[in-house]
Coordinates of C-alpha atoms and ligand atoms in Angstrom, one line a residue:
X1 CA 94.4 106.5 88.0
X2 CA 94.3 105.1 84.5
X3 CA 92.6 101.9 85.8
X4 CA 90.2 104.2 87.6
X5 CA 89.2 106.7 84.8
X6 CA 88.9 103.3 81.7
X7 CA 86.4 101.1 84.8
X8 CA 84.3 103.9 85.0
X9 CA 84.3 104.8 81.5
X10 CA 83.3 101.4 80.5
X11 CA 80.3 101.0 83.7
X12 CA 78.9 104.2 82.1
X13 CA 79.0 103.1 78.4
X14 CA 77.4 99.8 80.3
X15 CA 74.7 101.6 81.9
X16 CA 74.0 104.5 79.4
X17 CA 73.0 103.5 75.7
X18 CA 73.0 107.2 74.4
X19 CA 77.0 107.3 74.7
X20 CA 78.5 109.0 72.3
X21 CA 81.5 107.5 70.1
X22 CA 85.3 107.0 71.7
X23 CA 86.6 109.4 68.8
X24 CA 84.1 111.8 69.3
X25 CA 85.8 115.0 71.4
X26 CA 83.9 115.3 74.8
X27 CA 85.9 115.5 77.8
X28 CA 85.1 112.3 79.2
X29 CA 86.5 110.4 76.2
X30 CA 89.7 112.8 75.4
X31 CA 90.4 111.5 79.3
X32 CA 89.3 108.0 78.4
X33 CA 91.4 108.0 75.2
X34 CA 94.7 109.6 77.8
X35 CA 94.8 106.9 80.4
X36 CA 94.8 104.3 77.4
X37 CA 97.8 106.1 75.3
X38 CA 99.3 105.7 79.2
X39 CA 98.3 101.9 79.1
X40 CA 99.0 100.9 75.4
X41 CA 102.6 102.2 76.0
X42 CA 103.3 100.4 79.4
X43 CA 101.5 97.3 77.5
X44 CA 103.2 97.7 74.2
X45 CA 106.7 98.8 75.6
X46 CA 106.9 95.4 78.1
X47 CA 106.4 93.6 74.8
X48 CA 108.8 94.7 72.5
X49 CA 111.1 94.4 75.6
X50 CA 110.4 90.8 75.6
X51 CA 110.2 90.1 72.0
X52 CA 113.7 92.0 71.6
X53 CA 115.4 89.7 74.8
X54 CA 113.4 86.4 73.0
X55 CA 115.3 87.5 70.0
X56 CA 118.4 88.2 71.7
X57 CA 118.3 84.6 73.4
X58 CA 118.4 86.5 77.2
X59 CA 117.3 84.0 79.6
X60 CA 114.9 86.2 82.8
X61 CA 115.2 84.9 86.5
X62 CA 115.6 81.0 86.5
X63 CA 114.4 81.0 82.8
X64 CA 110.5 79.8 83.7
X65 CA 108.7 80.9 81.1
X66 CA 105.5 83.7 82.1
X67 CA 102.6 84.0 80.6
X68 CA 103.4 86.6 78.7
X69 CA 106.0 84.6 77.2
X70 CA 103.7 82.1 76.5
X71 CA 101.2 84.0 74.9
X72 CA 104.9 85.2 72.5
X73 CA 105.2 82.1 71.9
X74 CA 101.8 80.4 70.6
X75 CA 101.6 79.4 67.2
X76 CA 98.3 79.0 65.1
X77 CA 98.4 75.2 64.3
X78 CA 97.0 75.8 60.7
X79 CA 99.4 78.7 60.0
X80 CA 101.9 78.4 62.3
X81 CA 101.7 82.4 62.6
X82 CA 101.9 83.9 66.5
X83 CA 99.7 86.8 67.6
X84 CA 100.5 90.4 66.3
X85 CA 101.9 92.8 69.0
X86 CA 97.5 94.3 69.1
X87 CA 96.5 90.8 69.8
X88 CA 99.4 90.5 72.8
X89 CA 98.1 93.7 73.8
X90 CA 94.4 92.7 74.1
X91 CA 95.4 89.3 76.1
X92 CA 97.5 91.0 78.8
X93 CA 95.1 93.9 79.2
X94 CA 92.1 91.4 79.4
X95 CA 94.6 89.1 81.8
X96 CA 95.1 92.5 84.3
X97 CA 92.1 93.9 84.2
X98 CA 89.9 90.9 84.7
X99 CA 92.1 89.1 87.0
X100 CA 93.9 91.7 89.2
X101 CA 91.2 94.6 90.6
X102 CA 88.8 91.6 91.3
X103 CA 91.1 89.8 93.7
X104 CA 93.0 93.1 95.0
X105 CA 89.9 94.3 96.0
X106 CA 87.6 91.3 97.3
X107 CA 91.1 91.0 99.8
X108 CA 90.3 94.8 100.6
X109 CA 86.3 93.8 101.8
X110 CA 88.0 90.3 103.6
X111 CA 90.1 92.5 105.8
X112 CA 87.6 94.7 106.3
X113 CA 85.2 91.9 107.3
X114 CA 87.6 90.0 109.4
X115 CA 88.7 93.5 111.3
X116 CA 84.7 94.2 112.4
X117 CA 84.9 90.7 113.1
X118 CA 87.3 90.1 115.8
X119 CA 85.9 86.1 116.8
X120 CA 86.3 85.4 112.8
X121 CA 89.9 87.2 112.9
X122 CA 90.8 84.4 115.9
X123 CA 89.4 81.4 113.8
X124 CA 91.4 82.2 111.0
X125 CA 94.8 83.6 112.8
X126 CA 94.6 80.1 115.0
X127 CA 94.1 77.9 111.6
X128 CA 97.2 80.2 110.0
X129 CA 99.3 79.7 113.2
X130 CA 98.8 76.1 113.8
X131 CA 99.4 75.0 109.9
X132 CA 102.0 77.5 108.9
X133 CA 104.3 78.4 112.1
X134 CA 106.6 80.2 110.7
X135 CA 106.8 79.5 107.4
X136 CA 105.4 81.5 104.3
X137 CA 102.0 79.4 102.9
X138 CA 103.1 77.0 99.6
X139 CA 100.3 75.0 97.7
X140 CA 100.7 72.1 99.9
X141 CA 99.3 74.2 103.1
X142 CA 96.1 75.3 101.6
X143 CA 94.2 72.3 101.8
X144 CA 94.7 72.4 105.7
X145 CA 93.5 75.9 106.0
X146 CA 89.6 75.7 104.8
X147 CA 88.4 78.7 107.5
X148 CA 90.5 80.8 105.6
X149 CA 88.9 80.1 101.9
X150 CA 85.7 80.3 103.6
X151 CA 86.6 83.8 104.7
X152 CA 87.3 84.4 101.1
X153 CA 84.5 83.2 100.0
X154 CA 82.0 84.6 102.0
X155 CA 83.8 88.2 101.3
X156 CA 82.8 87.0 97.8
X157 CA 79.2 86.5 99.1
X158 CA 78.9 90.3 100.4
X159 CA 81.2 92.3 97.9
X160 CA 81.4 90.4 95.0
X161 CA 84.2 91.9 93.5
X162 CA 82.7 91.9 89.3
X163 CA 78.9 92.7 90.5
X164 CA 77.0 92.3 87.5
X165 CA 77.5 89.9 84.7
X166 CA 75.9 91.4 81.4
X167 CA 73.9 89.4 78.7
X168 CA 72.2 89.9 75.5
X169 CA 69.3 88.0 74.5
X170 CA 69.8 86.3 70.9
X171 CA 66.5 85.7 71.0
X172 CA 62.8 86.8 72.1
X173 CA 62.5 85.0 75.5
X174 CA 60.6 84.5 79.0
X175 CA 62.3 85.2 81.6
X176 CA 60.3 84.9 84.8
X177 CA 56.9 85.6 83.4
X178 CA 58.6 88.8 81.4
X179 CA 59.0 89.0 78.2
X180 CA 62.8 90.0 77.3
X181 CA 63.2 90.9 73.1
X182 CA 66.1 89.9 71.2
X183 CA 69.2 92.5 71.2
X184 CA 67.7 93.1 75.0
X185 CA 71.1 93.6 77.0
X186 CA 70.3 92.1 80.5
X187 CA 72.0 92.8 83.7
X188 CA 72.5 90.0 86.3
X189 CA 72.8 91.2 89.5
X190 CA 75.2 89.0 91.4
X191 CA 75.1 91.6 94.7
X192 CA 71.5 91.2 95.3
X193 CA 71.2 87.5 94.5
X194 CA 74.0 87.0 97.4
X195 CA 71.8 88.7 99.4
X196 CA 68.5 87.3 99.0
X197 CA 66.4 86.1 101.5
X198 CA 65.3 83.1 99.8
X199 CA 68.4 81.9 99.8
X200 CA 70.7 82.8 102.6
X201 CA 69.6 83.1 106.3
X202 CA 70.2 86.7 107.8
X203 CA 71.8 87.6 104.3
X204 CA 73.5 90.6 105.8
X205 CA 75.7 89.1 108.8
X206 CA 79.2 87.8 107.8
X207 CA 79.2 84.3 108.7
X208 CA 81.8 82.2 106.8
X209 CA 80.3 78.7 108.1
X210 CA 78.1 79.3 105.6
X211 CA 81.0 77.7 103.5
X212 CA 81.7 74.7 105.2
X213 CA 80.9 71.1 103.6
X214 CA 77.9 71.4 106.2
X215 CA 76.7 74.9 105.4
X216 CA 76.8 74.8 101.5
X217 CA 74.8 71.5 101.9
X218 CA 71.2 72.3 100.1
X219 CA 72.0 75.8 99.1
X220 CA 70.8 76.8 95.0
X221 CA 73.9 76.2 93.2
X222 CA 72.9 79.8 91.5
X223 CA 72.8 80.9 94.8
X224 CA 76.5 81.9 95.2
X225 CA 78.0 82.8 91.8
X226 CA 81.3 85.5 92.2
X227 CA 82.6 84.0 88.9
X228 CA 79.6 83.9 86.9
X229 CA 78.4 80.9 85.5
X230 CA 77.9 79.1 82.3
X231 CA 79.7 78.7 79.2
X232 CA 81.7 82.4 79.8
X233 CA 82.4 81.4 83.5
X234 CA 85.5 83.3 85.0
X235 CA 88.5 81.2 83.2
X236 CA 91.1 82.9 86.2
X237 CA 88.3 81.2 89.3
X238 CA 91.0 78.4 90.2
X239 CA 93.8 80.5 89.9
X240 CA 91.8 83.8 91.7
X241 CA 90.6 81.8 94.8
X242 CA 94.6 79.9 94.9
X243 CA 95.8 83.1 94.9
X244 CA 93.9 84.9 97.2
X245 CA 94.1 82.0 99.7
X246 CA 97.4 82.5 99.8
X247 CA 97.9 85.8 100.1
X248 CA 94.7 85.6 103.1
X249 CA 97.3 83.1 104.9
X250 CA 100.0 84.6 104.7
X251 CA 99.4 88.4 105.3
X252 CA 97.1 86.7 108.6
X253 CA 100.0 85.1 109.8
X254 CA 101.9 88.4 109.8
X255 CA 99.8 91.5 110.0
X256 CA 96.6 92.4 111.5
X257 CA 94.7 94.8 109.4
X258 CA 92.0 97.1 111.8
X259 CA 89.8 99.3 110.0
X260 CA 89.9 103.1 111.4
X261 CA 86.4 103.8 112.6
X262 CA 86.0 107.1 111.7
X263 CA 86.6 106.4 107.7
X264 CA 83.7 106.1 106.2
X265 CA 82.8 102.8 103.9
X266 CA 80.3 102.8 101.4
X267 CA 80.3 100.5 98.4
X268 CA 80.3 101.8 95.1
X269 CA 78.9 100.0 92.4
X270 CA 80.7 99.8 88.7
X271 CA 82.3 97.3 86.7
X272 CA 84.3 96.6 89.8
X273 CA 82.9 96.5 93.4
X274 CA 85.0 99.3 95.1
X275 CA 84.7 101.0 98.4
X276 CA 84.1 104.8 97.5
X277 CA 86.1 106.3 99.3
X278 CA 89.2 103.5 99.6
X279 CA 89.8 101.9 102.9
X280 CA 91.0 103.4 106.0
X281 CA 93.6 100.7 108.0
X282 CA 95.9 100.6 110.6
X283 CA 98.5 97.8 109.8
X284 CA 99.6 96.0 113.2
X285 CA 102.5 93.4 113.1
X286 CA 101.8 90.3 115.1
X287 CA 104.0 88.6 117.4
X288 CA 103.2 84.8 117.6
X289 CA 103.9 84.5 121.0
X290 CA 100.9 86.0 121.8
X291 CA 98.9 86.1 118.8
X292 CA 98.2 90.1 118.6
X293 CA 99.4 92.7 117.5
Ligands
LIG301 C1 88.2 87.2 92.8 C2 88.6 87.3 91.6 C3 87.7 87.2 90.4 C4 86.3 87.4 90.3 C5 85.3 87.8 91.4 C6 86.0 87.3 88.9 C7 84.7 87.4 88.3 C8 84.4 87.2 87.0 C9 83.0 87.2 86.5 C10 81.7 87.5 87.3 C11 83.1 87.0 85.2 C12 81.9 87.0 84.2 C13 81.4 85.5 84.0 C14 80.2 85.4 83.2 O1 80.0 86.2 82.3 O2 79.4 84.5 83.4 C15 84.5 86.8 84.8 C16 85.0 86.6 83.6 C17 86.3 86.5 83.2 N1 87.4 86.5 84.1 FE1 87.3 86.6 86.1 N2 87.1 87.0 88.2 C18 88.2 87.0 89.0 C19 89.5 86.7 88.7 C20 90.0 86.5 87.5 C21 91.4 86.2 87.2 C22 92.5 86.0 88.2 C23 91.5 86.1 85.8 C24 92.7 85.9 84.9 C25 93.9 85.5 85.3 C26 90.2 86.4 85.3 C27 89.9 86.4 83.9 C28 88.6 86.4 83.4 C29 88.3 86.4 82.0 C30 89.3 86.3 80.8 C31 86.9 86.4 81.9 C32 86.0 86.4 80.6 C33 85.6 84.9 80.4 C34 84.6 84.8 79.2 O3 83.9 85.8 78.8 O4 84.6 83.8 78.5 N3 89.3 86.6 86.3 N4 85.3 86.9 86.0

């Protein structure tokens, strides 16, 4: 709920420039200014919790260090000071909220996809099946399983998970034959772009050939762009499309995921690609012997 209520908070702040203050009393921001007490105090309680067990010298599981006790653990080079407990904070709320909703829910549009697709689902089943037997996917499988990246990727294509990428113009430019002020805040619109007919053939069918050495061949490289692009491109694309690789593999190898007709899917567009209404699915274990469920 609280990741619900702060996304669309911040799409509406986004899209409407009369918004008043986050002190200011309306209902909308007392509920904004709940869910982030709820947030803060998850976030700020999981740090002193660490910082206490750091002190203490308690070593966690096999004593690997996490992120977040890496981020503990940075030192300015010039003053040799670490971050304060707010700057922490911002870092593993940035780390969450960029890095988790966009995978979680580009997986939710794949299995979607693959469940309307049923000659897709058997490409990618057979690939999981032949490479992985078995066995749960490690890094050293993924390489041999490209159809199901592809899938990924092309899930990426028709839902892209963070929709619009927002500028603002420094400058007075020209931009297409319009003229766009400085302070101008511009909104790239990812979901059309991967759906433009200039650019991809039958834009609307779910096809992930189009990611194959052979079907990327030619294409704009601005023609597919889920992470953004430029100098504030996506810092988590490695580890997002690792990730979700894996998790494609090995929930393929185990489940099949079918979409209940009668539920209704309709994107909804915010900071965050979601379907409106969540998605309806039947979970089926497979048996390998004969590949369904
Ligand atoms: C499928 C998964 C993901 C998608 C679709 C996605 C998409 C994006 C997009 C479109 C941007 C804006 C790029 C721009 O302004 O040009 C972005 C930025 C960012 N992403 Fe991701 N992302 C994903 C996963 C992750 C993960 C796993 C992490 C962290 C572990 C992450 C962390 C960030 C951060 C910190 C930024 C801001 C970069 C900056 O402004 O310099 N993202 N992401």
């Amino acid at each position: 709920e609280a990741v619900d209520v702060a996304i669309n908070y911040a799409f509406d702040r986004l899209q409407n420039p009369f918004s008043p203050p986050t002190h200011w009393p309306p209902p909308r921001n007392r509920r904004f200014r709940r869910v982030m007490e709820g947030i803060d105090a998850m976030t700020y309680g999981i740090i002193a919790e660490r910082r206490a067990a750091a002190a203490a010298g308690t070593v966690r599981g096999d004593g690997t260090p996490d992120l977040l006790d890496m981020l503990l653990e940075v030192r300015d080079a010039d003053t040799g000071q670490g971050m304060s407990d707010r700057e922490v904070r911002d870092e593993v709320i940035t780390t969450f909220g960029a890095g988790h909703e966009t995978t979680a829910i580009t997986l939710t549009w794949a299995f979607y996809l693959l469940s309307r697709h049923r000659e897709v689902l058997r490409r990618v089943q057979e690939e999981v099946d032949a490479v992985l037997g078995d066995a749960m996917p490690t890094m050293a499988d993924l390489a041999a399983m490209p159809y199901a990246l592809q899938v990924f990727e092309e899930a990426l294509r028709l839902y892209p998970s963070a929709p619009i990428v927002p500028r603002l113009a420094l400058r007075d430019t020209e931009l297409g034959g319009y003229t766009v002020p400085a302070g101008s805040r511009l909104l790239v619109d990812l979901f059309t772009i991967h759906r433009h007919e200039r650019h991809w053939e039958d834009p609307e069918r779910f096809d992930p050939d189009r990611f194959s050495a052979e079907g990327k061949r030619g294409r704009h490289r601005f023609a597919h762009m889920p992470f953004g692009a430029g100098p504030h491109l996506c810092i988590g694309k490695h580890f997002a499309l690792m990730e979700a690789h894996l998790l494609l593999a090995a929930l393929v190898r185990r489940y099949e995921f079918r979409h209940v007709p009668a539920h209704r899917v309709v994107n909804q567009a915010s900071i965050t690609l979601r379907p409106r209404y969540g998605m309806e699915m039947t979970v089926h274990t497979r048996s390998r012997a004969t590949g369904t469920g």
